[in-house]
mmCIF file of N, CA and C in Angstrom:
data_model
loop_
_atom_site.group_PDB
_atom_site.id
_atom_site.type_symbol
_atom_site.label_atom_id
_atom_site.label_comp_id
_atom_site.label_asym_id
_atom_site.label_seq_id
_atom_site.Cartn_x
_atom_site.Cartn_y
_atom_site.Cartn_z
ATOM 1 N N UNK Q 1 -119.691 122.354 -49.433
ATOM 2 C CA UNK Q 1 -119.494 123.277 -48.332
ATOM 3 C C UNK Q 1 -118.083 123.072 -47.762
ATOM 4 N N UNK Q 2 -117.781 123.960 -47.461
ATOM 5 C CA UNK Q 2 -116.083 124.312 -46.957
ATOM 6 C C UNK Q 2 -116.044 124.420 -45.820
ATOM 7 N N UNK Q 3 -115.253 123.081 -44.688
ATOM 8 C CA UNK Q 3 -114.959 123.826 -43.073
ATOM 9 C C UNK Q 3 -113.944 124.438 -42.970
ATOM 10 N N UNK Q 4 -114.211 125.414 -42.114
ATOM 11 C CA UNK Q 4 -113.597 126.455 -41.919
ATOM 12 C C UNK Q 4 -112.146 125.583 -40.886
ATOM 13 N N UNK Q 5 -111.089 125.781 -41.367
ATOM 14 C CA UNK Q 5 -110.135 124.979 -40.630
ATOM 15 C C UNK Q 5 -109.980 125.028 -38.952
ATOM 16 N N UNK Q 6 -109.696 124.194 -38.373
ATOM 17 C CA UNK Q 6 -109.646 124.133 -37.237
ATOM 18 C C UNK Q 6 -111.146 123.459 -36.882
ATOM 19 N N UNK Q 7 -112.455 122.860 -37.194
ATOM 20 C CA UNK Q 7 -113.362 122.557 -37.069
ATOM 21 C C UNK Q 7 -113.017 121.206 -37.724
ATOM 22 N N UNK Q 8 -113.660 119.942 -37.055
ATOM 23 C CA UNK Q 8 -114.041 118.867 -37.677
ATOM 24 C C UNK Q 8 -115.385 118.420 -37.890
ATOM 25 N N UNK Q 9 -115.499 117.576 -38.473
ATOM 26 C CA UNK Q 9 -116.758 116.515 -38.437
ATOM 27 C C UNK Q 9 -117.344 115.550 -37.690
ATOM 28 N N UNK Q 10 -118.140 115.793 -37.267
ATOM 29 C CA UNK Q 10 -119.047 114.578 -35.962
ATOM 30 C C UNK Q 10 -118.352 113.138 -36.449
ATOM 31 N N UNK Q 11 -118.586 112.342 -35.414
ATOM 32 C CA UNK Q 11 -118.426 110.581 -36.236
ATOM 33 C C UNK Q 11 -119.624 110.649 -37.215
ATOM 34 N N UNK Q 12 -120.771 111.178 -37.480
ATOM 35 C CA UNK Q 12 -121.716 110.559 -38.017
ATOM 36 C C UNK Q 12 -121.720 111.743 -39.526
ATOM 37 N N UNK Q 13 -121.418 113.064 -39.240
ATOM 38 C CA UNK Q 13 -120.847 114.084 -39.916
ATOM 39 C C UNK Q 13 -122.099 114.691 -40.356
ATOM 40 N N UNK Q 14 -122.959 114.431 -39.440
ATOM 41 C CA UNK Q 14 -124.149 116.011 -39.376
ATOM 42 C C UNK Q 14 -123.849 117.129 -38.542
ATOM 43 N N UNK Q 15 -122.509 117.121 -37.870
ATOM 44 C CA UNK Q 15 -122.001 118.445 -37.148
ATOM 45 C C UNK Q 15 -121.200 118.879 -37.344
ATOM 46 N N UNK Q 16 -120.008 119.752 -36.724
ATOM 47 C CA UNK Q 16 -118.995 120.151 -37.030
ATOM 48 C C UNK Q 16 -118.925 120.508 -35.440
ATOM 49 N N UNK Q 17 -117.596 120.814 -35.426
ATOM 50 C CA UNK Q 17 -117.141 120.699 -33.628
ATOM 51 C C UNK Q 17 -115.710 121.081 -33.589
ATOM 52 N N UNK Q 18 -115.657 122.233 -32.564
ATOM 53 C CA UNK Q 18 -114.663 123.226 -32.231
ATOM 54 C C UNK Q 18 -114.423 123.120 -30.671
ATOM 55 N N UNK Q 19 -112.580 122.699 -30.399
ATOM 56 C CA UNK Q 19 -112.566 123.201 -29.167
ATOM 57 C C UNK Q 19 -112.135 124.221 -28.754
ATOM 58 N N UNK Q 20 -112.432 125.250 -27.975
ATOM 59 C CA UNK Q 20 -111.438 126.512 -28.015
ATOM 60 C C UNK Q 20 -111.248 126.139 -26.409
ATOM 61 N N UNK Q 21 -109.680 127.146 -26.109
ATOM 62 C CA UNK Q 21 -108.866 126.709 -24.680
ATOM 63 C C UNK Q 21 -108.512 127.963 -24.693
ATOM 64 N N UNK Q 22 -108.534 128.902 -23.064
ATOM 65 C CA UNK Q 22 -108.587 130.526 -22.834
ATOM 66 C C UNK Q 22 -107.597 129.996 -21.416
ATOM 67 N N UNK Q 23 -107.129 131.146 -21.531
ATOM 68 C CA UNK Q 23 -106.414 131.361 -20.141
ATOM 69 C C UNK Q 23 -107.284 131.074 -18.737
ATOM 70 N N UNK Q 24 -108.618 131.238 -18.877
ATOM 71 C CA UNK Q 24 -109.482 131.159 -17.727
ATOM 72 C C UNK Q 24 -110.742 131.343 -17.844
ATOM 73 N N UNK Q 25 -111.342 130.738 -16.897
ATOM 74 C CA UNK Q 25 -112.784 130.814 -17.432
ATOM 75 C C UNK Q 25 -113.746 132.140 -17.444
ATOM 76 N N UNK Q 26 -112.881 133.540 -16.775
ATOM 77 C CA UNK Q 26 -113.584 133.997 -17.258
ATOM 78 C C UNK Q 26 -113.700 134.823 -19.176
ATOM 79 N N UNK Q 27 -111.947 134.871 -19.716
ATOM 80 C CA UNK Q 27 -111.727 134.526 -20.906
ATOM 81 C C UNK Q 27 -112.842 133.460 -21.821
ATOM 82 N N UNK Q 28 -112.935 132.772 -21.188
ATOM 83 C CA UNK Q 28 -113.924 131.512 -21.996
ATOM 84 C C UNK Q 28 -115.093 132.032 -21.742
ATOM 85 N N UNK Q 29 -115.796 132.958 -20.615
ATOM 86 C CA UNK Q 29 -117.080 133.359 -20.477
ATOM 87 C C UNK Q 29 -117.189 134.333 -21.637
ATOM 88 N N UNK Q 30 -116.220 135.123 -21.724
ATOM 89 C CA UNK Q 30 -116.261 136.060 -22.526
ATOM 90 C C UNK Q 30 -116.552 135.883 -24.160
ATOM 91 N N UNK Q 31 -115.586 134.955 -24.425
ATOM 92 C CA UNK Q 31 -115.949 134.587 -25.807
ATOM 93 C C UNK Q 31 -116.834 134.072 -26.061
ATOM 94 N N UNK Q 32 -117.847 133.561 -24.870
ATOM 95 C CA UNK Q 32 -118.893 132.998 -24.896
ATOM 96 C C UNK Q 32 -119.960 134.049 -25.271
ATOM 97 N N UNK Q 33 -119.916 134.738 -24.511
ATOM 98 C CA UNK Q 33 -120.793 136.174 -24.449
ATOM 99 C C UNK Q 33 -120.865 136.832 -26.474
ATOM 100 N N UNK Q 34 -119.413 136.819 -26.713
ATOM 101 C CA UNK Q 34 -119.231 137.516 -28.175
ATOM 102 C C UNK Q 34 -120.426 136.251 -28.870
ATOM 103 N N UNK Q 35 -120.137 135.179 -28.750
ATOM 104 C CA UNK Q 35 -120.434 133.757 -29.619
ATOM 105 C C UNK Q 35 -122.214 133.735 -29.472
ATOM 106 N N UNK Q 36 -122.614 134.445 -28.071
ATOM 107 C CA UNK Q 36 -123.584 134.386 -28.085
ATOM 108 C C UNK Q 36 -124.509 135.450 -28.802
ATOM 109 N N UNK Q 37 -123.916 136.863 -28.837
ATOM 110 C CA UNK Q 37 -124.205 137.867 -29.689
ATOM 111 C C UNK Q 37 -124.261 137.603 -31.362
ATOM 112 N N UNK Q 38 -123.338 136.832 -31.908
ATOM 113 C CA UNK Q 38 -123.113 136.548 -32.883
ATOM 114 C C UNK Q 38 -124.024 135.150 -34.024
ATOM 115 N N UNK Q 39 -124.245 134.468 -32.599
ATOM 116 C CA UNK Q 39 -125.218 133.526 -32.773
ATOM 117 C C UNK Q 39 -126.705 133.760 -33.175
ATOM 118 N N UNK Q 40 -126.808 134.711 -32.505
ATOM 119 C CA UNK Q 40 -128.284 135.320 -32.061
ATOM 120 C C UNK Q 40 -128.821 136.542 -33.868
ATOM 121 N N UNK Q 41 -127.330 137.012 -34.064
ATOM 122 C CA UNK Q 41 -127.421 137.845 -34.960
ATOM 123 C C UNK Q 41 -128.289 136.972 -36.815
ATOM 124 N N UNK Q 42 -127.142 135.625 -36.437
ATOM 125 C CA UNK Q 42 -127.357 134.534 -37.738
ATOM 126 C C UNK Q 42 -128.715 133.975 -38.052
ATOM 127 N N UNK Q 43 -129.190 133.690 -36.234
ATOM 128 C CA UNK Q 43 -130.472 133.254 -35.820
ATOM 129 C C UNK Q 43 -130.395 131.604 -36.059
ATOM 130 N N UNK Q 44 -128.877 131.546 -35.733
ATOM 131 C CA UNK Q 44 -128.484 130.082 -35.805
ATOM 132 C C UNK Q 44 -127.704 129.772 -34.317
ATOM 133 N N UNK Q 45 -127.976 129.108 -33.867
ATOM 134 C CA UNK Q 45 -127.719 128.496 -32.825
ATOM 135 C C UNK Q 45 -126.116 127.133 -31.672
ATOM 136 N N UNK Q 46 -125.266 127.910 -31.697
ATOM 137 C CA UNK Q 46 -124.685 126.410 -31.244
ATOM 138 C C UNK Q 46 -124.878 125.559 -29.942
ATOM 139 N N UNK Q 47 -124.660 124.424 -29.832
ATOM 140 C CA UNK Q 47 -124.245 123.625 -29.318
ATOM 141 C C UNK Q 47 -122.809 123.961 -27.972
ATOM 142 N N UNK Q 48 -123.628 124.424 -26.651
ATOM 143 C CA UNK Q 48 -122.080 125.018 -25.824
ATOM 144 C C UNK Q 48 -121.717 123.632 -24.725
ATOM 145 N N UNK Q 49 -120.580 123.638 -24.859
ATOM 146 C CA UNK Q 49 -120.090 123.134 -23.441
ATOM 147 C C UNK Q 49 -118.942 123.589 -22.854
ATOM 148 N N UNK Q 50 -118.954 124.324 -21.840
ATOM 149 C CA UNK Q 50 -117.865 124.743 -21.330
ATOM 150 C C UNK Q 50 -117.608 124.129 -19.870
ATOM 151 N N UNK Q 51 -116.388 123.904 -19.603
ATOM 152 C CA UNK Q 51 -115.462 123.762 -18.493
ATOM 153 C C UNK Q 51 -114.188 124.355 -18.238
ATOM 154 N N UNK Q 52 -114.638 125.422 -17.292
ATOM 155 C CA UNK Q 52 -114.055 126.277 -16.768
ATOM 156 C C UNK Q 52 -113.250 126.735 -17.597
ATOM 157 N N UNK Q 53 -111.941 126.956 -18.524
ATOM 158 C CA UNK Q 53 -111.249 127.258 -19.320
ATOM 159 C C UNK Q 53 -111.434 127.192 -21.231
ATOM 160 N N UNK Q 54 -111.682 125.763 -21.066
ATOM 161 C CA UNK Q 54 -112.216 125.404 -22.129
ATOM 162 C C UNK Q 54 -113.860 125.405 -22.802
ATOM 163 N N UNK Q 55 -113.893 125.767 -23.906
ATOM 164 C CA UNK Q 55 -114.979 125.872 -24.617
ATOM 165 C C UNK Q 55 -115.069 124.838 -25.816
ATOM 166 N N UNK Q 56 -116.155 124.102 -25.994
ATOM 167 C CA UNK Q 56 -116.696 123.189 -27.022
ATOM 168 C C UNK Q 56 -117.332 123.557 -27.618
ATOM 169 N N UNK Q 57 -117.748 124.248 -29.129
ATOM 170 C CA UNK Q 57 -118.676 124.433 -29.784
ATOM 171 C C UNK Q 57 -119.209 123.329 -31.035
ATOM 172 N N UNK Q 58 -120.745 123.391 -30.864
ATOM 173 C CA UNK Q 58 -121.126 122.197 -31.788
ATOM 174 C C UNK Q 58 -122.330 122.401 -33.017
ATOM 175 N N UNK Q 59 -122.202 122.430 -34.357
ATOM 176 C CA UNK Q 59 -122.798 123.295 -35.175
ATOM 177 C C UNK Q 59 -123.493 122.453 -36.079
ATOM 178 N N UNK Q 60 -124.519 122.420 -36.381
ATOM 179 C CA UNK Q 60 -125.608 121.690 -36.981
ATOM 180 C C UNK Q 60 -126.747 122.407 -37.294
ATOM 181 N N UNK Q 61 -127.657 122.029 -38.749
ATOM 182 C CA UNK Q 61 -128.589 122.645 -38.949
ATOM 183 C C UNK Q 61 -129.654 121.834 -38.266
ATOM 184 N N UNK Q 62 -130.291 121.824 -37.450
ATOM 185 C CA UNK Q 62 -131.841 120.647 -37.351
ATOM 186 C C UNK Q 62 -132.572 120.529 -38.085
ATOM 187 N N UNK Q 63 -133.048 121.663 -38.951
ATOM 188 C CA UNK Q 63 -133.788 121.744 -39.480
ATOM 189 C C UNK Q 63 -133.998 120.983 -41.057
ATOM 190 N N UNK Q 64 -132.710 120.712 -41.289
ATOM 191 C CA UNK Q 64 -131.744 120.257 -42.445
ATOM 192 C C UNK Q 64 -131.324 118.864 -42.171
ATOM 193 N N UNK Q 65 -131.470 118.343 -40.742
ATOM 194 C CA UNK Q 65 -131.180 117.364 -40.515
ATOM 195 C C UNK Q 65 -129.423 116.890 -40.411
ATOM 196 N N UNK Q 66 -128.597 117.823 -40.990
ATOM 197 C CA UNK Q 66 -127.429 117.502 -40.756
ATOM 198 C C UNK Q 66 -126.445 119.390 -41.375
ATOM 199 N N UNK Q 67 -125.264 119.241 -41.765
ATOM 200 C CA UNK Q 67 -124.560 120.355 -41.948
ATOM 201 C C UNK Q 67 -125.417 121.002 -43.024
ATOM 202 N N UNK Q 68 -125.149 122.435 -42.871
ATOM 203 C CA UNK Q 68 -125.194 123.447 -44.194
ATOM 204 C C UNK Q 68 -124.742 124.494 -43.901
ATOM 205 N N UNK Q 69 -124.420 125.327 -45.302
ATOM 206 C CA UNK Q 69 -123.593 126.404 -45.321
ATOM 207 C C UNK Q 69 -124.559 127.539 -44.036
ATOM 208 N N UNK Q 70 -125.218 127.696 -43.572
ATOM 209 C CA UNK Q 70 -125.178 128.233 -42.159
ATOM 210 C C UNK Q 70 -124.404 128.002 -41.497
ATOM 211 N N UNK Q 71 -124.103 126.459 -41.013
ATOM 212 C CA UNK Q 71 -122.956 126.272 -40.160
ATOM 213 C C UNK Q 71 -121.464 126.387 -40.335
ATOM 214 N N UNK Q 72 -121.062 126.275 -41.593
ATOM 215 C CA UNK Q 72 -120.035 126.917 -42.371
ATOM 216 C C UNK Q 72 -119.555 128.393 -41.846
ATOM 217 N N UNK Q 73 -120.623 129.104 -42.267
ATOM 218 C CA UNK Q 73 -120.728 130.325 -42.056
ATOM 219 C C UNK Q 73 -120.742 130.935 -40.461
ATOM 220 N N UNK Q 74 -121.248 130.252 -39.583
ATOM 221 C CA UNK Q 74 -121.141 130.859 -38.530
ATOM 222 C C UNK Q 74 -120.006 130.075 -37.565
ATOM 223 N N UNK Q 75 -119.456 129.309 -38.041
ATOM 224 C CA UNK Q 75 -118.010 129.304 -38.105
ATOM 225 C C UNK Q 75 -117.165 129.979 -37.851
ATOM 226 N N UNK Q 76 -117.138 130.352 -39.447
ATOM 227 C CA UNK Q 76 -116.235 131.083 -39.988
ATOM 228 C C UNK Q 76 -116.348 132.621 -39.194
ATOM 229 N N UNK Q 77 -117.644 132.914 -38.451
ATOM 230 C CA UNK Q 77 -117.737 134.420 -38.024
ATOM 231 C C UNK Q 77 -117.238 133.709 -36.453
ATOM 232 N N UNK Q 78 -117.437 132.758 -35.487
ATOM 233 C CA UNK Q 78 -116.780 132.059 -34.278
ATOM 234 C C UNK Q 78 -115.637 132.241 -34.813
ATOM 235 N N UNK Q 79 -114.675 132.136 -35.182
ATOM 236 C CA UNK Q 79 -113.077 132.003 -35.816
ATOM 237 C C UNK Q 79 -112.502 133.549 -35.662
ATOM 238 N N UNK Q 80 -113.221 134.572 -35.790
ATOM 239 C CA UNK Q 80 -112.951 135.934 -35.674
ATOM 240 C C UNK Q 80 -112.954 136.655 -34.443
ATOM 241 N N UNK Q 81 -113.682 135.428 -33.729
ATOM 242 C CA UNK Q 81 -114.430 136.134 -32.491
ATOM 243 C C UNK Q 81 -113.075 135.970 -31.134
ATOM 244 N N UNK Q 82 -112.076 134.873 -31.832
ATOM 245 C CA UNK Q 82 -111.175 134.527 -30.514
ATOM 246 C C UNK Q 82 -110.394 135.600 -30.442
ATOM 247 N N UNK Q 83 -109.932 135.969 -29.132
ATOM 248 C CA UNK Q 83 -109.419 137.095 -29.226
ATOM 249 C C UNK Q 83 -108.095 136.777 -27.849
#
């Protein structure tokens, strides 16, 4: 499986983990909003933490117990979404 650049690997490397940084939080709400549409579409789920500007996304299968090309993949569709 291929990360989509700009994403790394957990210390333990059952996740993958994105920070994104917006002019403001409501910019960061927003992409939140797309991320959440997009999420919902995969029926895969991330991991949010936001503070105020900044956004953390965190991508793991549970079900799988660690990465798979789901999380790859919805990635790679988060990566399209910054705007």
């Amino acid at each position: 499986m291929d990360i989509p650049v700009g994403w790394t690997k957990s210390e333990e490397g059952k996740a993958i983990i994105r920070r994104f940084e917006f002019g403001d939080f409501s910019e960061a709400f927003a992409f939140l909003t797309r991320v959440a549409i997009a999420a919902e579409k995969a029926n895969h789920h991330p991991e949010i933490e936001n503070v105020w500007n900044k956004v953390t996304l965190t991508l793991t299968t549970h079900d799988a117990g660690g990465l798979t090309d789901k999380d790859a993949s919805l990635a790679a569709t988060i990566d399209k979404l910054v705007a």
